[in-house]
């Protein structure tokens, strides 16, 4: 008789964004006359930039001719894309990362979920609280998190690092020593950042205690302030303690195209064992690579035209972020984020809890956001709005919120 992986049974509820999707669909079915504005999941709304469309068309045509047809992609990704990534995202920023330390994939969510596989189930993880739920849930599936306490909404074997208004939504070094540390900056969901000096402290700490930092930099393109690091490899010593996850979803609108990458420096070793080699083994065995067409589209992100067009796209979303931030402030809300990230983090009014405010906002304004408590217990009493809507919808949502 077969047995299931009963770690899955420990997971409370469904994935946060599936729960929200179901709730909104049910509300819509009951109120078909209502025009709902979705500022919940961080999904982009602007079309792909012309340089990317052009690269896609060209690659599609290549696939239609025997001489230029491409079958399976190389394990780590095509060199043309890995070279572009290494140069533009790392070497041009003074970060020492070479193209053979980059693993191209179909998105950062999969890599964020899969990376834990190369570590023992005995490892203890530390996460920010609130946190992108994928880090915790995938460790639950692997059996690494102990038991769940529904009262505190925490796992017995997870180290939580509260990110609160008091610490500027930036975690402090944990009292208990973790083996794996998940960090995401600019942060999802709070939109907070750390300075280079603060991130250096984490790198020094990880090297000191022998931990690995899994650094999610999916929102790097939204950094507007000077002292905010664009990659963890700007910090000295990160090559021996950090894995970085990157996405093309938020900087280039690839949420429906799917492309991302993971960086594992060759200096990251446990004794003689290189983590790069383990991930290469996993990648080769379980993955056949992002499509050629999509990798060509990824390459166009780094062309001069692509860069200029995407700069405009990011500016468009950041203008939405400013609109939300200023609009909410004017309406008397306590808000943060939205300066180096496309997320605005607000305190729910009148002592409402996060889900109460979700319902209130949906019913009174027809606006969908994300309840802070869905990201962890320290998110209770907070709410996240995304800047990824259209400008018109963003303005309309603000008008509705102000007149609630
Ligand atoms: C979010 O809304 O937190 C993100 O869109 C989720 C994701 O990128 O997977």
mmCIF file of C-alpha atoms and ligand atoms in Angstrom:
data_model
loop_
_atom_site.group_PDB
_atom_site.id
_atom_site.type_symbol
_atom_site.label_atom_id
_atom_site.label_comp_id
_atom_site.label_asym_id
_atom_site.label_seq_id
_atom_site.Cartn_x
_atom_site.Cartn_y
_atom_site.Cartn_z
ATOM 1 C CA UNK A 1 0.000 0.000 0.000
ATOM 2 C CA UNK A 2 1.466 3.348 -0.936
ATOM 3 C CA UNK A 3 1.975 6.102 1.560
ATOM 4 C CA UNK A 4 1.753 9.776 0.854
ATOM 5 C CA UNK A 5 4.183 12.491 1.916
ATOM 6 C CA UNK A 6 2.177 13.408 4.977
ATOM 7 C CA UNK A 7 4.172 16.582 5.486
ATOM 8 C CA UNK A 8 1.700 18.013 2.983
ATOM 9 C CA UNK A 9 -1.110 17.348 5.465
ATOM 10 C CA UNK A 10 0.569 19.630 7.971
ATOM 11 C CA UNK A 11 0.122 22.657 5.696
ATOM 12 C CA UNK A 12 -2.644 24.871 7.051
ATOM 13 C CA UNK A 13 -5.111 26.068 4.385
ATOM 14 C CA UNK A 14 -4.182 26.631 0.760
ATOM 15 C CA UNK A 15 -1.511 28.824 -0.792
ATOM 16 C CA UNK A 16 -2.214 32.443 0.189
ATOM 17 C CA UNK A 17 -2.860 33.710 -3.333
ATOM 18 C CA UNK A 18 -5.105 30.741 -4.163
ATOM 19 C CA UNK A 19 -7.214 31.521 -1.077
ATOM 20 C CA UNK A 20 -7.525 35.142 -2.140
ATOM 21 C CA UNK A 21 -8.327 34.133 -5.722
ATOM 22 C CA UNK A 22 -11.159 31.869 -4.523
ATOM 23 C CA UNK A 23 -12.568 34.510 -2.180
ATOM 24 C CA UNK A 24 -12.576 37.148 -4.909
ATOM 25 C CA UNK A 25 -14.117 34.752 -7.460
ATOM 26 C CA UNK A 26 -16.925 33.933 -4.996
ATOM 27 C CA UNK A 27 -17.526 37.625 -4.294
ATOM 28 C CA UNK A 28 -17.549 38.426 -8.015
ATOM 29 C CA UNK A 29 -20.057 35.665 -8.725
ATOM 30 C CA UNK A 30 -22.357 37.084 -6.049
ATOM 31 C CA UNK A 31 -21.902 40.684 -7.215
ATOM 32 C CA UNK A 32 -21.464 40.532 -10.992
ATOM 33 C CA UNK A 33 -22.258 44.263 -11.266
ATOM 34 C CA UNK A 34 -19.168 45.291 -9.244
ATOM 35 C CA UNK A 35 -15.987 46.368 -11.035
ATOM 36 C CA UNK A 36 -13.233 44.868 -8.941
ATOM 37 C CA UNK A 37 -9.745 46.376 -8.947
ATOM 38 C CA UNK A 38 -7.049 43.822 -8.184
ATOM 39 C CA UNK A 39 -4.077 45.100 -6.231
ATOM 40 C CA UNK A 40 -3.513 41.776 -4.481
ATOM 41 C CA UNK A 41 -1.045 39.363 -6.081
ATOM 42 C CA UNK A 42 2.055 41.033 -7.477
ATOM 43 C CA UNK A 43 1.207 40.279 -11.085
ATOM 44 C CA UNK A 44 2.230 42.753 -13.773
ATOM 45 C CA UNK A 45 -0.256 44.389 -16.145
ATOM 46 C CA UNK A 46 1.869 46.228 -18.721
ATOM 47 C CA UNK A 47 2.583 44.473 -22.043
ATOM 48 C CA UNK A 48 6.018 43.085 -22.819
ATOM 49 C CA UNK A 49 8.427 45.757 -24.049
ATOM 50 C CA UNK A 50 8.897 46.043 -27.851
ATOM 51 C CA UNK A 51 12.528 44.848 -27.704
ATOM 52 C CA UNK A 52 11.350 41.672 -25.982
ATOM 53 C CA UNK A 53 8.520 41.077 -28.441
ATOM 54 C CA UNK A 54 10.976 41.504 -31.298
ATOM 55 C CA UNK A 55 13.367 38.966 -29.776
ATOM 56 C CA UNK A 56 10.497 36.525 -29.226
ATOM 57 C CA UNK A 57 9.339 36.816 -32.863
ATOM 58 C CA UNK A 58 12.864 36.316 -34.138
ATOM 59 C CA UNK A 59 13.410 33.254 -31.937
ATOM 60 C CA UNK A 60 10.072 31.759 -32.993
ATOM 61 C CA UNK A 61 11.098 32.113 -36.645
ATOM 62 C CA UNK A 62 14.423 30.441 -35.875
ATOM 63 C CA UNK A 63 12.570 27.478 -34.403
ATOM 64 C CA UNK A 64 10.739 27.065 -37.734
ATOM 65 C CA UNK A 65 13.920 26.395 -39.741
ATOM 66 C CA UNK A 66 16.081 23.283 -39.521
ATOM 67 C CA UNK A 67 19.338 25.315 -39.539
ATOM 68 C CA UNK A 68 18.359 27.470 -36.572
ATOM 69 C CA UNK A 69 16.071 25.086 -34.682
ATOM 70 C CA UNK A 70 16.899 24.440 -31.006
ATOM 71 C CA UNK A 71 16.010 21.349 -28.984
ATOM 72 C CA UNK A 72 16.903 20.825 -25.324
ATOM 73 C CA UNK A 73 18.610 23.811 -23.790
ATOM 74 C CA UNK A 74 21.996 23.384 -22.050
ATOM 75 C CA UNK A 75 21.606 22.390 -18.373
ATOM 76 C CA UNK A 76 22.632 25.729 -16.919
ATOM 77 C CA UNK A 77 20.989 27.822 -19.653
ATOM 78 C CA UNK A 78 22.273 29.275 -22.944
ATOM 79 C CA UNK A 79 25.599 31.019 -22.741
ATOM 80 C CA UNK A 80 24.283 34.114 -24.529
ATOM 81 C CA UNK A 81 21.893 34.699 -21.617
ATOM 82 C CA UNK A 82 24.257 33.692 -18.816
ATOM 83 C CA UNK A 83 26.949 35.995 -20.245
ATOM 84 C CA UNK A 84 24.489 38.892 -20.376
ATOM 85 C CA UNK A 85 23.361 38.240 -16.783
ATOM 86 C CA UNK A 86 26.918 37.936 -15.446
ATOM 87 C CA UNK A 87 27.986 41.167 -17.130
ATOM 88 C CA UNK A 88 24.968 43.417 -16.533
ATOM 89 C CA UNK A 89 23.616 42.170 -13.194
ATOM 90 C CA UNK A 90 26.964 41.436 -11.523
ATOM 91 C CA UNK A 91 30.274 42.427 -13.124
ATOM 92 C CA UNK A 92 29.069 45.918 -14.093
ATOM 93 C CA UNK A 93 28.087 46.375 -10.442
ATOM 94 C CA UNK A 94 31.506 45.265 -9.275
ATOM 95 C CA UNK A 95 30.213 41.869 -8.088
ATOM 96 C CA UNK A 96 32.475 38.912 -8.781
ATOM 97 C CA UNK A 97 30.115 36.395 -10.409
ATOM 98 C CA UNK A 98 30.915 34.490 -13.574
ATOM 99 C CA UNK A 99 28.534 33.070 -16.161
ATOM 100 C CA UNK A 100 29.145 29.469 -15.075
ATOM 101 C CA UNK A 101 27.816 30.290 -11.603
ATOM 102 C CA UNK A 102 24.398 31.162 -13.034
ATOM 103 C CA UNK A 103 21.618 28.615 -13.442
ATOM 104 C CA UNK A 104 18.800 29.758 -15.722
ATOM 105 C CA UNK A 105 15.346 28.515 -14.776
ATOM 106 C CA UNK A 106 11.666 29.091 -15.431
ATOM 107 C CA UNK A 107 11.279 31.485 -12.522
ATOM 108 C CA UNK A 108 12.348 32.423 -9.035
ATOM 109 C CA UNK A 109 9.318 30.884 -7.337
ATOM 110 C CA UNK A 110 10.336 27.375 -8.432
ATOM 111 C CA UNK A 111 13.948 27.975 -7.451
ATOM 112 C CA UNK A 112 12.899 29.445 -4.079
ATOM 113 C CA UNK A 113 10.861 26.322 -3.474
ATOM 114 C CA UNK A 114 13.348 23.794 -4.832
ATOM 115 C CA UNK A 115 16.636 25.080 -3.449
ATOM 116 C CA UNK A 116 15.990 23.567 0.000
ATOM 117 C CA UNK A 117 16.313 20.085 -1.570
ATOM 118 C CA UNK A 118 20.095 20.251 -1.590
ATOM 119 C CA UNK A 119 20.162 20.716 2.192
ATOM 120 C CA UNK A 120 19.613 18.110 4.916
ATOM 121 C CA UNK A 121 16.154 17.985 6.520
ATOM 122 C CA UNK A 122 17.950 18.542 9.835
ATOM 123 C CA UNK A 123 18.795 22.101 8.888
ATOM 124 C CA UNK A 124 16.995 24.808 10.745
ATOM 125 C CA UNK A 125 15.627 27.675 8.693
ATOM 126 C CA UNK A 126 15.248 31.289 9.742
ATOM 127 C CA UNK A 127 12.684 33.459 7.996
ATOM 128 C CA UNK A 128 11.491 37.018 8.248
ATOM 129 C CA UNK A 129 8.036 37.419 9.701
ATOM 130 C CA UNK A 130 6.056 38.430 7.605
ATOM 131 C CA UNK A 131 7.496 36.432 4.717
ATOM 132 C CA UNK A 132 6.805 35.278 1.153
ATOM 133 C CA UNK A 133 4.974 32.018 1.972
ATOM 134 C CA UNK A 134 6.875 29.852 -0.525
ATOM 135 C CA UNK A 135 9.997 29.699 1.679
ATOM 136 C CA UNK A 136 8.145 28.255 4.654
ATOM 137 C CA UNK A 137 5.618 26.068 2.843
ATOM 138 C CA UNK A 138 8.260 24.263 0.782
ATOM 139 C CA UNK A 139 10.235 23.515 3.939
ATOM 140 C CA UNK A 140 7.036 22.159 5.496
ATOM 141 C CA UNK A 141 6.620 19.865 2.480
ATOM 142 C CA UNK A 142 10.185 18.665 2.997
ATOM 143 C CA UNK A 143 9.551 17.894 6.688
ATOM 144 C CA UNK A 144 11.930 20.485 8.067
ATOM 145 C CA UNK A 145 9.642 22.672 10.149
ATOM 146 C CA UNK A 146 8.311 20.578 13.079
ATOM 147 C CA UNK A 147 4.744 21.029 14.234
ATOM 148 C CA UNK A 148 2.331 23.843 13.556
ATOM 149 C CA UNK A 149 0.702 25.811 16.338
ATOM 150 C CA UNK A 150 -2.557 27.230 14.973
ATOM 151 C CA UNK A 151 -2.771 29.672 17.888
ATOM 152 C CA UNK A 152 0.511 31.399 17.187
ATOM 153 C CA UNK A 153 0.486 30.432 13.490
ATOM 154 C CA UNK A 154 4.106 29.355 13.775
ATOM 155 C CA UNK A 155 6.135 26.163 13.264
ATOM 156 C CA UNK A 156 8.076 24.697 16.169
ATOM 157 C CA UNK A 157 11.334 24.268 14.213
ATOM 158 C CA UNK A 158 11.409 27.553 12.353
ATOM 159 C CA UNK A 159 13.249 30.614 13.609
ATOM 160 C CA UNK A 160 11.068 33.661 13.032
ATOM 161 C CA UNK A 161 12.679 37.070 12.712
ATOM 162 C CA UNK A 162 9.954 39.646 13.324
ATOM 163 C CA UNK A 163 9.963 42.601 10.954
ATOM 164 C CA UNK A 164 7.929 45.299 12.615
ATOM 165 C CA UNK A 165 7.448 49.044 12.535
ATOM 166 C CA UNK A 166 9.900 49.238 15.475
ATOM 167 C CA UNK A 167 12.794 47.741 13.518
ATOM 168 C CA UNK A 168 11.846 49.404 10.226
ATOM 169 C CA UNK A 169 10.635 46.040 8.894
ATOM 170 C CA UNK A 170 14.236 44.805 8.740
ATOM 171 C CA UNK A 171 15.108 41.630 10.665
ATOM 172 C CA UNK A 172 17.613 41.510 13.494
ATOM 173 C CA UNK A 173 20.186 38.731 13.788
ATOM 174 C CA UNK A 174 18.414 35.772 15.399
ATOM 175 C CA UNK A 175 19.223 34.661 18.944
ATOM 176 C CA UNK A 176 19.127 30.988 17.977
ATOM 177 C CA UNK A 177 21.617 30.007 15.277
ATOM 178 C CA UNK A 178 20.028 28.953 11.977
ATOM 179 C CA UNK A 179 21.534 26.836 9.189
ATOM 180 C CA UNK A 180 19.607 28.431 6.341
ATOM 181 C CA UNK A 181 18.532 32.057 6.329
ATOM 182 C CA UNK A 182 15.962 33.325 3.867
ATOM 183 C CA UNK A 183 16.217 37.038 3.118
ATOM 184 C CA UNK A 184 14.321 39.020 0.506
ATOM 185 C CA UNK A 185 15.297 42.620 -0.284
ATOM 186 C CA UNK A 186 13.677 44.804 -1.458
ATOM 187 C CA UNK A 187 11.189 42.966 0.666
ATOM 188 C CA UNK A 188 8.046 41.188 -0.247
ATOM 189 C CA UNK A 189 5.624 41.899 1.416
ATOM 190 C CA UNK A 190 6.669 45.010 3.377
ATOM 191 C CA UNK A 191 8.611 46.832 0.639
ATOM 192 C CA UNK A 192 11.438 47.517 3.120
ATOM 193 C CA UNK A 193 15.144 47.433 2.289
ATOM 194 C CA UNK A 194 18.468 47.172 4.069
ATOM 195 C CA UNK A 195 21.580 49.215 3.450
ATOM 196 C CA UNK A 196 24.737 47.650 2.148
ATOM 197 C CA UNK A 197 26.276 47.891 5.630
ATOM 198 C CA UNK A 198 23.280 46.079 7.140
ATOM 199 C CA UNK A 199 23.455 43.338 4.535
ATOM 200 C CA UNK A 200 27.197 43.031 5.157
ATOM 201 C CA UNK A 201 26.367 42.227 8.799
ATOM 202 C CA UNK A 202 24.225 39.312 7.611
ATOM 203 C CA UNK A 203 26.986 38.050 5.343
ATOM 204 C CA UNK A 204 29.546 38.279 8.168
ATOM 205 C CA UNK A 205 27.128 36.532 10.515
ATOM 206 C CA UNK A 206 26.423 33.696 8.056
ATOM 207 C CA UNK A 207 30.132 33.145 7.456
ATOM 208 C CA UNK A 208 30.771 33.181 11.203
ATOM 209 C CA UNK A 209 28.100 30.629 12.137
ATOM 210 C CA UNK A 210 28.370 28.496 8.993
ATOM 211 C CA UNK A 211 24.920 29.307 7.634
ATOM 212 C CA UNK A 212 23.786 29.801 4.043
ATOM 213 C CA UNK A 213 21.763 32.877 3.087
ATOM 214 C CA UNK A 214 19.169 32.298 0.397
ATOM 215 C CA UNK A 215 18.826 35.826 -0.913
ATOM 216 C CA UNK A 216 15.778 36.639 -2.995
ATOM 217 C CA UNK A 217 16.450 39.765 -5.054
ATOM 218 C CA UNK A 218 13.393 39.512 -7.306
ATOM 219 C CA UNK A 219 12.553 43.198 -6.788
ATOM 220 C CA UNK A 220 16.043 44.591 -7.380
ATOM 221 C CA UNK A 221 14.933 46.659 -10.396
ATOM 222 C CA UNK A 222 12.753 48.805 -8.122
ATOM 223 C CA UNK A 223 15.614 50.128 -6.003
ATOM 224 C CA UNK A 224 15.709 53.911 -6.237
ATOM 225 C CA UNK A 225 17.886 54.865 -3.262
ATOM 226 C CA UNK A 226 21.668 55.014 -3.338
ATOM 227 C CA UNK A 227 22.792 52.903 -0.427
ATOM 228 C CA UNK A 228 20.611 49.878 -1.139
ATOM 229 C CA UNK A 229 22.513 46.854 -2.493
ATOM 230 C CA UNK A 230 21.313 45.418 -5.815
ATOM 231 C CA UNK A 231 22.858 42.021 -5.158
ATOM 232 C CA UNK A 232 24.203 40.292 -2.061
ATOM 233 C CA UNK A 233 27.479 39.794 -3.928
ATOM 234 C CA UNK A 234 28.194 43.495 -3.450
ATOM 235 C CA UNK A 235 29.059 42.387 0.099
ATOM 236 C CA UNK A 236 32.477 41.039 0.910
ATOM 237 C CA UNK A 237 32.455 37.343 1.733
ATOM 238 C CA UNK A 238 29.081 36.619 0.127
ATOM 239 C CA UNK A 239 30.672 34.134 -2.258
ATOM 240 C CA UNK A 240 31.206 31.718 0.620
ATOM 241 C CA UNK A 241 27.746 31.975 2.194
ATOM 242 C CA UNK A 242 25.078 33.169 -0.233
ATOM 243 C CA UNK A 243 22.817 31.874 -2.958
ATOM 244 C CA UNK A 244 20.907 34.535 -4.896
ATOM 245 C CA UNK A 245 17.532 34.120 -6.589
ATOM 246 C CA UNK A 246 16.510 36.435 -9.404
ATOM 247 C CA UNK A 247 13.426 36.794 -11.547
ATOM 248 C CA UNK A 248 12.485 38.338 -14.884
ATOM 249 C CA UNK A 249 8.853 38.610 -13.734
ATOM 250 C CA UNK A 250 8.959 41.958 -12.012
ATOM 251 C CA UNK A 251 11.688 43.816 -13.917
ATOM 252 C CA UNK A 252 10.562 42.707 -17.376
ATOM 253 C CA UNK A 253 6.958 41.565 -17.018
ATOM 254 C CA UNK A 254 7.667 37.831 -17.503
ATOM 255 C CA UNK A 255 5.065 36.548 -15.000
ATOM 256 C CA UNK A 256 3.338 34.756 -17.871
ATOM 257 C CA UNK A 257 6.504 34.085 -19.878
ATOM 258 C CA UNK A 258 8.517 32.461 -17.068
ATOM 259 C CA UNK A 259 12.226 33.063 -16.639
ATOM 260 C CA UNK A 260 14.508 33.401 -13.650
ATOM 261 C CA UNK A 261 17.913 32.345 -12.431
ATOM 262 C CA UNK A 262 19.830 31.265 -9.380
ATOM 263 C CA UNK A 263 23.440 32.133 -8.589
ATOM 264 C CA UNK A 264 25.585 29.687 -6.648
ATOM 265 C CA UNK A 265 29.214 30.784 -6.397
ATOM 266 C CA UNK A 266 31.759 28.001 -6.686
ATOM 267 C CA UNK A 267 33.300 29.092 -3.362
ATOM 268 C CA UNK A 268 30.151 28.059 -1.489
ATOM 269 C CA UNK A 269 31.196 24.741 0.024
ATOM 270 C CA UNK A 270 30.414 22.442 2.929
ATOM 271 C CA UNK A 271 33.788 20.790 3.509
ATOM 272 C CA UNK A 272 34.781 19.504 0.070
ATOM 273 C CA UNK A 273 31.260 19.502 -1.289
ATOM 274 C CA UNK A 274 30.321 22.355 -3.559
ATOM 275 C CA UNK A 275 26.704 23.483 -3.452
ATOM 276 C CA UNK A 276 27.112 24.526 -7.065
ATOM 277 C CA UNK A 277 27.795 20.883 -7.973
ATOM 278 C CA UNK A 278 24.759 19.672 -6.020
ATOM 279 C CA UNK A 279 22.437 22.165 -7.684
ATOM 280 C CA UNK A 280 23.964 21.354 -11.096
ATOM 281 C CA UNK A 281 23.224 17.683 -10.410
ATOM 282 C CA UNK A 282 19.655 18.486 -9.454
ATOM 283 C CA UNK A 283 19.156 20.839 -12.382
ATOM 284 C CA UNK A 284 20.489 18.252 -14.832
ATOM 285 C CA UNK A 285 18.305 15.502 -13.422
ATOM 286 C CA UNK A 286 15.021 17.269 -12.805
ATOM 287 C CA UNK A 287 14.946 20.108 -15.279
ATOM 288 C CA UNK A 288 15.249 20.518 -19.032
ATOM 289 C CA UNK A 289 15.755 24.235 -19.160
ATOM 290 C CA UNK A 290 13.749 27.344 -19.956
ATOM 291 C CA UNK A 291 12.694 27.419 -23.632
ATOM 292 C CA UNK A 292 15.160 28.828 -26.187
ATOM 293 C CA UNK A 293 12.578 31.402 -27.254
ATOM 294 C CA UNK A 294 12.184 32.650 -23.694
ATOM 295 C CA UNK A 295 15.929 32.763 -23.080
ATOM 296 C CA UNK A 296 16.306 34.927 -26.203
ATOM 297 C CA UNK A 297 13.599 37.193 -24.777
ATOM 298 C CA UNK A 298 15.637 37.305 -21.555
ATOM 299 C CA UNK A 299 18.725 38.331 -23.502
ATOM 300 C CA UNK A 300 16.765 41.280 -24.956
ATOM 301 C CA UNK A 301 16.208 42.571 -21.421
ATOM 302 C CA UNK A 302 19.894 43.529 -21.425
ATOM 303 C CA UNK A 303 20.027 45.163 -24.888
ATOM 304 C CA UNK A 304 20.263 48.978 -24.888
ATOM 305 C CA UNK A 305 16.683 49.236 -26.237
ATOM 306 C CA UNK A 306 15.403 46.634 -23.764
ATOM 307 C CA UNK A 307 17.076 48.385 -20.848
ATOM 308 C CA UNK A 308 15.625 51.775 -21.805
ATOM 309 C CA UNK A 309 12.114 50.392 -22.323
ATOM 310 C CA UNK A 310 12.147 48.463 -19.052
ATOM 311 C CA UNK A 311 13.409 51.463 -17.145
ATOM 312 C CA UNK A 312 10.246 53.207 -18.316
ATOM 313 C CA UNK A 313 8.102 50.246 -17.306
ATOM 314 C CA UNK A 314 9.573 50.166 -13.816
ATOM 315 C CA UNK A 315 9.068 53.942 -13.572
ATOM 316 C CA UNK A 316 5.431 53.466 -14.581
ATOM 317 C CA UNK A 317 4.846 51.022 -11.710
ATOM 318 C CA UNK A 318 6.801 53.184 -9.283
ATOM 319 C CA UNK A 319 4.590 56.110 -10.198
ATOM 320 C CA UNK A 320 1.671 53.901 -9.139
ATOM 321 C CA UNK A 321 3.520 53.134 -5.904
ATOM 322 C CA UNK A 322 3.903 56.870 -5.245
ATOM 323 C CA UNK A 323 0.230 57.438 -6.028
ATOM 324 C CA UNK A 324 -0.782 54.770 -3.517
ATOM 325 C CA UNK A 325 1.697 55.887 -0.885
ATOM 326 C CA UNK A 326 0.750 59.554 -1.062
ATOM 327 C CA UNK A 327 -2.965 58.859 -1.463
ATOM 328 C CA UNK A 328 -3.068 56.623 1.587
ATOM 329 C CA UNK A 329 -1.005 59.044 3.640
ATOM 330 C CA UNK A 330 -3.392 61.861 2.731
ATOM 331 C CA UNK A 331 -6.288 59.644 3.783
ATOM 332 C CA UNK A 332 -4.673 59.186 7.203
ATOM 333 C CA UNK A 333 -3.219 55.690 6.819
ATOM 334 C CA UNK A 334 0.114 54.647 8.273
ATOM 335 C CA UNK A 335 2.113 53.390 5.304
ATOM 336 C CA UNK A 336 5.596 52.229 4.359
ATOM 337 C CA UNK A 337 7.383 50.587 1.417
ATOM 338 C CA UNK A 338 6.707 51.798 -2.116
ATOM 339 C CA UNK A 339 10.029 53.643 -2.517
ATOM 340 C CA UNK A 340 12.416 50.816 -3.451
ATOM 341 C CA UNK A 341 9.728 48.202 -4.039
ATOM 342 C CA UNK A 342 6.398 47.874 -5.826
ATOM 343 C CA UNK A 343 4.632 46.992 -2.576
ATOM 344 C CA UNK A 344 2.940 49.327 -0.109
ATOM 345 C CA UNK A 345 2.502 48.079 3.436
ATOM 346 C CA UNK A 346 -0.228 49.745 5.449
ATOM 347 C CA UNK A 347 -1.538 49.495 8.949
ATOM 348 C CA UNK A 348 -5.177 48.455 8.965
ATOM 349 C CA UNK A 349 -7.416 51.193 10.369
ATOM 350 C CA UNK A 350 -9.607 51.095 13.474
ATOM 351 C CA UNK A 351 -8.019 47.973 14.946
ATOM 352 C CA UNK A 352 -9.354 45.736 12.181
ATOM 353 C CA UNK A 353 -7.401 42.555 11.654
ATOM 354 C CA UNK A 354 -5.897 41.886 8.232
ATOM 355 C CA UNK A 355 -8.687 39.635 6.936
ATOM 356 C CA UNK A 356 -11.397 41.946 8.303
ATOM 357 C CA UNK A 357 -9.824 44.774 6.347
ATOM 358 C CA UNK A 358 -9.609 42.535 3.263
ATOM 359 C CA UNK A 359 -13.393 41.968 3.406
ATOM 360 C CA UNK A 360 -14.093 45.613 4.242
ATOM 361 C CA UNK A 361 -12.022 46.861 1.323
ATOM 362 C CA UNK A 362 -13.547 44.382 -1.094
ATOM 363 C CA UNK A 363 -17.114 45.136 -0.038
ATOM 364 C CA UNK A 364 -16.847 48.876 0.400
ATOM 365 C CA UNK A 365 -14.395 49.755 -2.363
ATOM 366 C CA UNK A 366 -14.261 46.724 -4.642
ATOM 367 C CA UNK A 367 -10.486 46.697 -4.191
ATOM 368 C CA UNK A 368 -8.496 43.502 -3.621
ATOM 369 C CA UNK A 369 -5.308 43.571 -1.560
ATOM 370 C CA UNK A 370 -3.364 41.007 0.425
ATOM 371 C CA UNK A 371 -3.895 40.541 4.168
ATOM 372 C CA UNK A 372 -0.624 40.958 6.041
ATOM 373 C CA UNK A 373 -1.370 38.034 8.344
ATOM 374 C CA UNK A 374 -1.237 35.747 5.292
ATOM 375 C CA UNK A 375 2.529 36.344 5.310
ATOM 376 C CA UNK A 376 3.024 35.467 8.971
ATOM 377 C CA UNK A 377 1.885 36.409 12.469
ATOM 378 C CA UNK A 378 3.790 39.703 12.571
ATOM 379 C CA UNK A 379 1.821 40.737 9.478
ATOM 380 C CA UNK A 380 -1.399 40.775 11.494
ATOM 381 C CA UNK A 381 -2.958 44.218 11.476
ATOM 382 C CA UNK A 382 -1.233 45.057 8.192
ATOM 383 C CA UNK A 383 -2.216 44.931 4.544
ATOM 384 C CA UNK A 384 -0.291 44.900 1.258
ATOM 385 C CA UNK A 385 -1.203 46.745 -1.940
ATOM 386 C CA UNK A 386 0.718 46.261 -5.165
ATOM 387 C CA UNK A 387 1.779 48.929 -7.618
ATOM 388 C CA UNK A 388 1.543 46.502 -10.556
ATOM 389 C CA UNK A 389 -1.953 47.598 -11.637
ATOM 390 C CA UNK A 390 -2.610 50.029 -14.464
ATOM 391 C CA UNK A 391 -2.280 53.712 -13.571
ATOM 392 C CA UNK A 392 -6.006 54.262 -14.230
ATOM 393 C CA UNK A 393 -6.987 51.419 -11.890
ATOM 394 C CA UNK A 394 -4.539 52.590 -9.259
ATOM 395 C CA UNK A 395 -6.002 56.090 -9.278
ATOM 396 C CA UNK A 396 -9.549 54.692 -9.249
ATOM 397 C CA UNK A 397 -8.721 52.366 -6.341
ATOM 398 C CA UNK A 398 -7.341 55.283 -4.340
ATOM 399 C CA UNK A 399 -10.432 57.386 -5.009
ATOM 400 C CA UNK A 400 -12.596 54.535 -3.788
ATOM 401 C CA UNK A 401 -10.479 53.962 -0.675
ATOM 402 C CA UNK A 402 -10.572 57.661 0.187
ATOM 403 C CA UNK A 403 -14.342 57.759 -0.036
ATOM 404 C CA UNK A 404 -14.958 54.621 2.047
HETATM 405 C C1 LIG B 1 3.337 38.164 -4.613
HETATM 406 O O1 LIG B 1 2.284 38.732 -4.877
HETATM 407 O O2 LIG B 1 3.791 38.061 -3.475
HETATM 408 C C2 LIG B 1 4.097 37.585 -5.757
HETATM 409 O O3 LIG B 1 3.544 37.952 -6.961
HETATM 410 C C3 LIG B 1 4.103 36.168 -5.700
HETATM 411 C C4 LIG B 1 5.133 35.616 -6.628
HETATM 412 O O4 LIG B 1 5.935 36.332 -7.208
HETATM 413 O O5 LIG B 1 5.137 34.396 -6.746
#
